[in-house]
Coordinates of C-alpha atoms in Angstrom, one line a residue:
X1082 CA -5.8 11.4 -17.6
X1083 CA -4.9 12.6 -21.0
X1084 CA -1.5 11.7 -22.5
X1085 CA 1.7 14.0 -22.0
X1086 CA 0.0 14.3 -18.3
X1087 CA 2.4 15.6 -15.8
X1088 CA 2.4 13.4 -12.8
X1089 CA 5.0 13.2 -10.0
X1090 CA 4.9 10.1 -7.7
X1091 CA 6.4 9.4 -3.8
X1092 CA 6.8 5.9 -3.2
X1093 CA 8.1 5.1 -6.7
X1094 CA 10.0 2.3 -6.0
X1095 CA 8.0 0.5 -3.7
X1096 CA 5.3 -2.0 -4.5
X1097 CA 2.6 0.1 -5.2
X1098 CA 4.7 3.1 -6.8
X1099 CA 6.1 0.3 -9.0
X1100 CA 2.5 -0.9 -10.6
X1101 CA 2.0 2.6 -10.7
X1102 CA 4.6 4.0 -12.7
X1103 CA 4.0 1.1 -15.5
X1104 CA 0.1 2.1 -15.3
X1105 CA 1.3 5.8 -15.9
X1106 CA 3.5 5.1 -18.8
X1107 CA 0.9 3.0 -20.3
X1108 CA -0.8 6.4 -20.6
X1109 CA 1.8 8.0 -21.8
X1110 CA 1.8 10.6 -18.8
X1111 CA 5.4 12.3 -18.0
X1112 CA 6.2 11.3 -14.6
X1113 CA 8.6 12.5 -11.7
X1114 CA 9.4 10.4 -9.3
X1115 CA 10.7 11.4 -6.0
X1116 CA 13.1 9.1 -4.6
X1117 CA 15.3 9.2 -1.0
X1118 CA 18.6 10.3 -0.9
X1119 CA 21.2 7.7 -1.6
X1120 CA 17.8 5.1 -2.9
X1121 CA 19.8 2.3 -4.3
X1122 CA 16.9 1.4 -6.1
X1123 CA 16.7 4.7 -7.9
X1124 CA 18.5 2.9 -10.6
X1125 CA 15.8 0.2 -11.5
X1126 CA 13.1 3.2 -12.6
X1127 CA 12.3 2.9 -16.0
X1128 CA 14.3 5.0 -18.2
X1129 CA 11.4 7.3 -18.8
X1130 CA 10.8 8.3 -15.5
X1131 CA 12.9 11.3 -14.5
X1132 CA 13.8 10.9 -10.7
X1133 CA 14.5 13.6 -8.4
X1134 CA 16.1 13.1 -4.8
X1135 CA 13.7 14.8 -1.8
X1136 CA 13.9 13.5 1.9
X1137 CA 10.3 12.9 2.8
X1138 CA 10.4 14.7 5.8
X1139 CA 12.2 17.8 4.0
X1140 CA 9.1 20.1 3.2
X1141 CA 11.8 22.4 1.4
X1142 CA 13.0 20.2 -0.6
X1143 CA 9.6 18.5 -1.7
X1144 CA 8.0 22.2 -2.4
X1145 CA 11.4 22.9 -4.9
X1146 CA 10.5 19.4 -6.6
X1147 CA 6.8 20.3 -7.3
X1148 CA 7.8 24.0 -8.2
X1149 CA 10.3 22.1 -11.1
X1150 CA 7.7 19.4 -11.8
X1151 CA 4.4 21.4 -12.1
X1152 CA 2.5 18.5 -11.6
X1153 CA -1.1 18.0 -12.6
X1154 CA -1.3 14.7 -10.5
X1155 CA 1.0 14.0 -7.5
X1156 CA -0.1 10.3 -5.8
X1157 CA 1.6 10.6 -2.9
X1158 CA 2.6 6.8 -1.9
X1159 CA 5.8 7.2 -0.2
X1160 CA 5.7 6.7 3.5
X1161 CA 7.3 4.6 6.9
X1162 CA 4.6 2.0 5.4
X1163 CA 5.6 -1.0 8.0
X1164 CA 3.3 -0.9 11.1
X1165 CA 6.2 -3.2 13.0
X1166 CA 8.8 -0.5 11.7
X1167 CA 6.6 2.0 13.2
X1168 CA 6.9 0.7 16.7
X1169 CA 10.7 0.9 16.3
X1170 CA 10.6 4.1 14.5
X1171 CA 7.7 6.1 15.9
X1172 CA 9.7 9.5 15.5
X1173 CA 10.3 9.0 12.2
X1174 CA 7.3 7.5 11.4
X1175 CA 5.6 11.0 12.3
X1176 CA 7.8 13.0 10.5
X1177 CA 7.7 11.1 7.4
X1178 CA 4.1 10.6 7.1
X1179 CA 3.4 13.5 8.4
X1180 CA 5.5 16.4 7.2
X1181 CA 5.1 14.9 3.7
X1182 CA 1.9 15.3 3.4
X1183 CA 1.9 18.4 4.2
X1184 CA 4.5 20.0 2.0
X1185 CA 3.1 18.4 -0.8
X1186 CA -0.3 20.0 0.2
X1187 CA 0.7 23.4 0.4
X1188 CA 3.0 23.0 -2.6
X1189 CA -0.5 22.5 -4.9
X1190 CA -0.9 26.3 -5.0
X1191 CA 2.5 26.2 -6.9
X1192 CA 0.8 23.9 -9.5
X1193 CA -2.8 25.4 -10.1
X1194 CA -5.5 22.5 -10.6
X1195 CA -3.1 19.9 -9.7
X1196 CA -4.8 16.9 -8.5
X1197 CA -3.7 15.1 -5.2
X1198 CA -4.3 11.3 -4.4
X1199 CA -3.0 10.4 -0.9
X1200 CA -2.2 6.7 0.1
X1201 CA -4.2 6.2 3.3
X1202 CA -4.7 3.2 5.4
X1203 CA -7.3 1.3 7.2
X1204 CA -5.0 1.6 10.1
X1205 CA -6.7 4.6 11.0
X1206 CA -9.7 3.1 12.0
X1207 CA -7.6 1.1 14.8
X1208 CA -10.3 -1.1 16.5
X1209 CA -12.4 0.2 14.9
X1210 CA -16.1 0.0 16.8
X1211 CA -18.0 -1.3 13.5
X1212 CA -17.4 -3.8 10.8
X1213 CA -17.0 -3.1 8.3
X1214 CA -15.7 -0.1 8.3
X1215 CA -17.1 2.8 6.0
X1216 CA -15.5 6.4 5.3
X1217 CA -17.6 7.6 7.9
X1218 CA -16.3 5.6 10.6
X1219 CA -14.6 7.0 13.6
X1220 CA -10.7 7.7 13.4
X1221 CA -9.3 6.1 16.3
X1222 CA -5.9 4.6 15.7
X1223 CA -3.7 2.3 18.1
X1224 CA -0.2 2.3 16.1
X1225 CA 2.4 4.9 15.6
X1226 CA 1.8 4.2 11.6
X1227 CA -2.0 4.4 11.9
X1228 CA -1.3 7.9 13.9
X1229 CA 0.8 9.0 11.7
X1230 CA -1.6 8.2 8.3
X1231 CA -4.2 9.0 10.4
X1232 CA -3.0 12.7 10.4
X1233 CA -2.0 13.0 6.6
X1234 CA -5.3 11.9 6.0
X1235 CA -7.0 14.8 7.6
X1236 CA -5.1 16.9 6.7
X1237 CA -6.1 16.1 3.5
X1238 CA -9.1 16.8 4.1
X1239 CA -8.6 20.2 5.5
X1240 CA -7.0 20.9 2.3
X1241 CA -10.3 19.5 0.1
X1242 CA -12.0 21.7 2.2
X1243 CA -10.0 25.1 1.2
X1244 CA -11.1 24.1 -2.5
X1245 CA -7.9 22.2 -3.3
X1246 CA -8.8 18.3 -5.3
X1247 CA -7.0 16.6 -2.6
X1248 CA -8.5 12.8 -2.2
X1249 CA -7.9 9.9 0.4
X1250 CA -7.2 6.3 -1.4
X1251 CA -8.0 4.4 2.3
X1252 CA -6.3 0.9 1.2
X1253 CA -6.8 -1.9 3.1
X1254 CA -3.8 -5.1 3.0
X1255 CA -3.0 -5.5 -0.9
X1256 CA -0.3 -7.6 -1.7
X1257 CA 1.5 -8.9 -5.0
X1258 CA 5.0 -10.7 -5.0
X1259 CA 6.5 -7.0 -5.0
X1260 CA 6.2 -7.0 -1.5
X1261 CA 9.5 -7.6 0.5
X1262 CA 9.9 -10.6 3.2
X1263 CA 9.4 -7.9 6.0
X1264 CA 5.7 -8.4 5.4
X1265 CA 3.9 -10.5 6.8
X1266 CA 1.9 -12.1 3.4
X1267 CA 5.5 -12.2 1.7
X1268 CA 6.5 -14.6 4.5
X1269 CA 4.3 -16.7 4.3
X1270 CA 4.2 -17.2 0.9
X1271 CA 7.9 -17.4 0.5
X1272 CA 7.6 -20.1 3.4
X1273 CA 5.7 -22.0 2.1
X1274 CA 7.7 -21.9 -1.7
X1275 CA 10.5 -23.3 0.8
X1276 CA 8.4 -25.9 2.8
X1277 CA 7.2 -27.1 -0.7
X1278 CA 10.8 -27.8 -1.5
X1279 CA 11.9 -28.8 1.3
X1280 CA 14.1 -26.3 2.0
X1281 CA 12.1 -25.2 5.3
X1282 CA 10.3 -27.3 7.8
X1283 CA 7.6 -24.6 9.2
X1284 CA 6.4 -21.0 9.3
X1285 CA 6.9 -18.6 12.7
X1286 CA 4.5 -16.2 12.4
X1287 CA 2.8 -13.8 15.3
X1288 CA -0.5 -13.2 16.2
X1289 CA -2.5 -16.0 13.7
X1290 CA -5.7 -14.8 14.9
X1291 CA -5.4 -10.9 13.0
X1292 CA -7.7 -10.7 10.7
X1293 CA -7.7 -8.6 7.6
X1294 CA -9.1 -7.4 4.7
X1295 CA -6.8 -8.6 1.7
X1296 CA -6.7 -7.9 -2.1
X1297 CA -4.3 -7.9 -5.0
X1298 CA -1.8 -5.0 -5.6
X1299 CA -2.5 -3.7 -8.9
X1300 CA -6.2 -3.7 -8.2
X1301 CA -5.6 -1.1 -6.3
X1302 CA -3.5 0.8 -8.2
X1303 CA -6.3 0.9 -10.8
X1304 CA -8.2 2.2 -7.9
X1305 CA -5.5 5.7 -7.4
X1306 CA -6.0 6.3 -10.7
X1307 CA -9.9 5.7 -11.1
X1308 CA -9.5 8.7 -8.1
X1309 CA -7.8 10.7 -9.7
X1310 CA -9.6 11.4 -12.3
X1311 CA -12.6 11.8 -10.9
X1312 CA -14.9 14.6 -10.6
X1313 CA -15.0 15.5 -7.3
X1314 CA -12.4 14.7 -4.5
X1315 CA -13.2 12.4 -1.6
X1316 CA -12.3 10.2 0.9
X1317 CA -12.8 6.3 -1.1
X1318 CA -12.0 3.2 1.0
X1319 CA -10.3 0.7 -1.1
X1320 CA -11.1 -3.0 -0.4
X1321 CA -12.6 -6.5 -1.2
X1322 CA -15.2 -6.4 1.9
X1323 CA -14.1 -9.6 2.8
X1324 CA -11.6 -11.0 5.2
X1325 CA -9.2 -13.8 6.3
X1326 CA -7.1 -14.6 9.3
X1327 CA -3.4 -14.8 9.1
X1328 CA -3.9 -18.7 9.6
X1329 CA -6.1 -18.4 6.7
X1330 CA -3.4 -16.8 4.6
X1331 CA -0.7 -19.6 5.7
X1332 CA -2.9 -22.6 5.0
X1333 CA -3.8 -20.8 1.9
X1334 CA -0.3 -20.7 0.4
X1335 CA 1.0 -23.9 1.9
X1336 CA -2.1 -25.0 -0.2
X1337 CA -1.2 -23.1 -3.4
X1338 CA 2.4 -24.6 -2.9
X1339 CA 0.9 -28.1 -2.6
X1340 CA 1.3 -29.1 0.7
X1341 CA -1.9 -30.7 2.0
X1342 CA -0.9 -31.7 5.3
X1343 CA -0.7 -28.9 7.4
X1344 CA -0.7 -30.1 11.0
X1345 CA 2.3 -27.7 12.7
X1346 CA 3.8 -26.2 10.1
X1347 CA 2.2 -23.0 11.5
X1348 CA 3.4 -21.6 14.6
X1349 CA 2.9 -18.4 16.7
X1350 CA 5.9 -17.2 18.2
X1351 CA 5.1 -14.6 21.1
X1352 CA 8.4 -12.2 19.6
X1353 CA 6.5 -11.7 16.5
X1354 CA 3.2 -10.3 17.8
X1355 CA 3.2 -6.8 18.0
X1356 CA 2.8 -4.4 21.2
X1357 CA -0.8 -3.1 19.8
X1358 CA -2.9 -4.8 16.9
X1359 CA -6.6 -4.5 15.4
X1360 CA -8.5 -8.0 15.7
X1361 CA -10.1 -7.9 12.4
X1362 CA -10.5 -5.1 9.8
X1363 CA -13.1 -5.2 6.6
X1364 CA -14.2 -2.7 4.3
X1365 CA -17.2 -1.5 2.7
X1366 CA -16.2 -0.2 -0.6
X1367 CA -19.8 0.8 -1.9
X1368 CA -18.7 4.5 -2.7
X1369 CA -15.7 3.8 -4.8
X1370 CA -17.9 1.0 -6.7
X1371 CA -21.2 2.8 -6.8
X1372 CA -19.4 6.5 -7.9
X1373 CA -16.2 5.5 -9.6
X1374 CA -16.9 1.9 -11.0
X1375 CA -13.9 0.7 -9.2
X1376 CA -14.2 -2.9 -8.4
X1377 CA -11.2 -5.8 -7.1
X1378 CA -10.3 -8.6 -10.1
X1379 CA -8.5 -10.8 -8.3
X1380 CA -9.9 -12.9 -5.2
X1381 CA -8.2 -13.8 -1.9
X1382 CA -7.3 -17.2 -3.2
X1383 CA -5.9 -15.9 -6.3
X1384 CA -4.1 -13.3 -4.9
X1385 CA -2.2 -16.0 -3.1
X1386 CA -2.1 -18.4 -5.5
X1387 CA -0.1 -15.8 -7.6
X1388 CA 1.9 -14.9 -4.9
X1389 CA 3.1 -18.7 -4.1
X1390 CA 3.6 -19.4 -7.7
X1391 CA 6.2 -16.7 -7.9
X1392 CA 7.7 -17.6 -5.2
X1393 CA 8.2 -21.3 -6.0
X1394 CA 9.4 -19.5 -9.4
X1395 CA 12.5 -18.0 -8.3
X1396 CA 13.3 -21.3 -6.1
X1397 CA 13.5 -23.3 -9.3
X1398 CA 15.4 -20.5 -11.3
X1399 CA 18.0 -21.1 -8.5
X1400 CA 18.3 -24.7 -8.8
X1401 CA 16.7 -26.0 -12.0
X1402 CA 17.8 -29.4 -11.3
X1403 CA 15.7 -29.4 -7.9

């Protein structure tokens, strides 16, 4: 990506839009970021960032902000990204995800060459009949969200296939301490800040079984741009090949946050597991690493370590005398 690049960004203010604007002004690229209508957080983009309000699901209003933006890269990030919100939301879940995709799609032929990267998940693999799990293995989702990212993806593909340089980014679980409390891995490691202190006695958590293929954040944010630029399009699963249990996750951080007797401060609570769930997904990132060079820095431990230390951060900021 050369500097002065034109790139425009959905998803800007989330966790991975967030590590991804900072990567992009690193490179001195001149981003747009779309943001929702009446986004409180539009105000904490970085002053270079020009924002511009589109409704995901408006396929008007996100073909007016390409035609103003010209893009030469759009990473298109911003989606219903909460499997539980999903179940509560299927609807809208569709129409976002959906809808999005494919205004932004047929708005590439208003910006000639641009380059597409689309956010996809390993929940489109649903239980998926092989592990791990490769870009050729079959679609077969079990969510509303995995439906929904399911289609964006192949339609994606369609698109790649008419000549356009549209690509899939097929991220498994990354997490950083961007991530809000109505994750899962946020949870836990906030939890566990609190049990440390003593400000919590244990952790509720659903199905502690789930197992899942975990790596850092901004790993794979290196990963969308290492797609981007290059020089064909394709579908690249993004992942560390290896994977934990939730239960693993928990004892992890109550670990990092120094708490070596564990013995029920995990529980499972039957409200929290959801109506449909994958057992276990892993990926085999071989293409991304053997074509592209891409490769995950931080391990599972780290990425948990990291996550608890911020955590137990912000819970002394609050009460230095504690």
């Amino acid at each position: 990506m050369n500097p002065g690049a034109r790139v425009l960004v959905t998803g800007a203010t989330g966790q991975d839009g967030s590590y991804l604007l900072e990567r992009l002004l690193e490179r001195d690229a001149s981003v747009t970021a779309v943001t929702r209508p009446g986004d409180e957080l539009t105000a904490g983009l970085p002053a270079q960032v020009r924002p511009r309000t589109a409704a995901l699901d408006d396929a008007e209003a996100l073909r007016r902000v390409v035609r103003d933006a010209s893009p030469q890269y759009i990473f298109h990030l911003g989606a219903v990204s909460s499997v539980a919100a999903s179940w509560e939301r299927p609807a809208e879940t569709m129409a976002v995800n959906t809808v999005s995709t494919a205004a932004l799609l047929e708005s590439m032929a208003s910006a000639e060459g641009a380059r597409l990267v689309l956010a996809s998940s390993s929940e489109i693999f649903g239980n998926a009949a092989e592990s791990p799990q490769t870009e050729a293995t079959a679609i077969r989702p079990v969510t509303p969200y995995g439906v929904s990212k399911a289609a964006a993806h192949q339609l994606v593909s369609l698109w790649r296939g008419r000549g356009s340089f549209a690509s899939t980014a097929i991220l498994y679980n990354h997490e950083s301490p961007r991530r809000p409390e109505t994750f899962v891995t946020r949870k836990i490691t906030a939890g566990a800040a609190r049990i440390a202190r003593g400000l919590q006695d244990h952790l509720t958590l659903g199905a502690l079984d789930a197992r899942r293929d975990w790596g850092w954040a901004p790993d794979y944010v290196e990963a969308l741009l290492t797609i981007a630029d290059a020089e064909e399009p394709d579908d690249f699963i993004v992942a560390s090949g290896r994977s934990h249990s939730v239960a693993d996750f928990a004892e992890a951080a109550l670990r990092a946050a120094g708490v070596s007797a564990t013995d029920g401060l995990i529980v499972s609570d039957p409200r929290f597991v959801r109506p449909a769930d994958v057992a276990e997904m892993v990926g085999d990132a071989s293409r991304i690493r053997s074509r592209l060079g891409w490769s995950p820095t931080v391990d599972f431990d780290g990425l948990v370590q990291r996550m608890v230390a911020h955590d137990l951060a912000l819970i002394d900021q609050a009460d230095p005398a504690r």
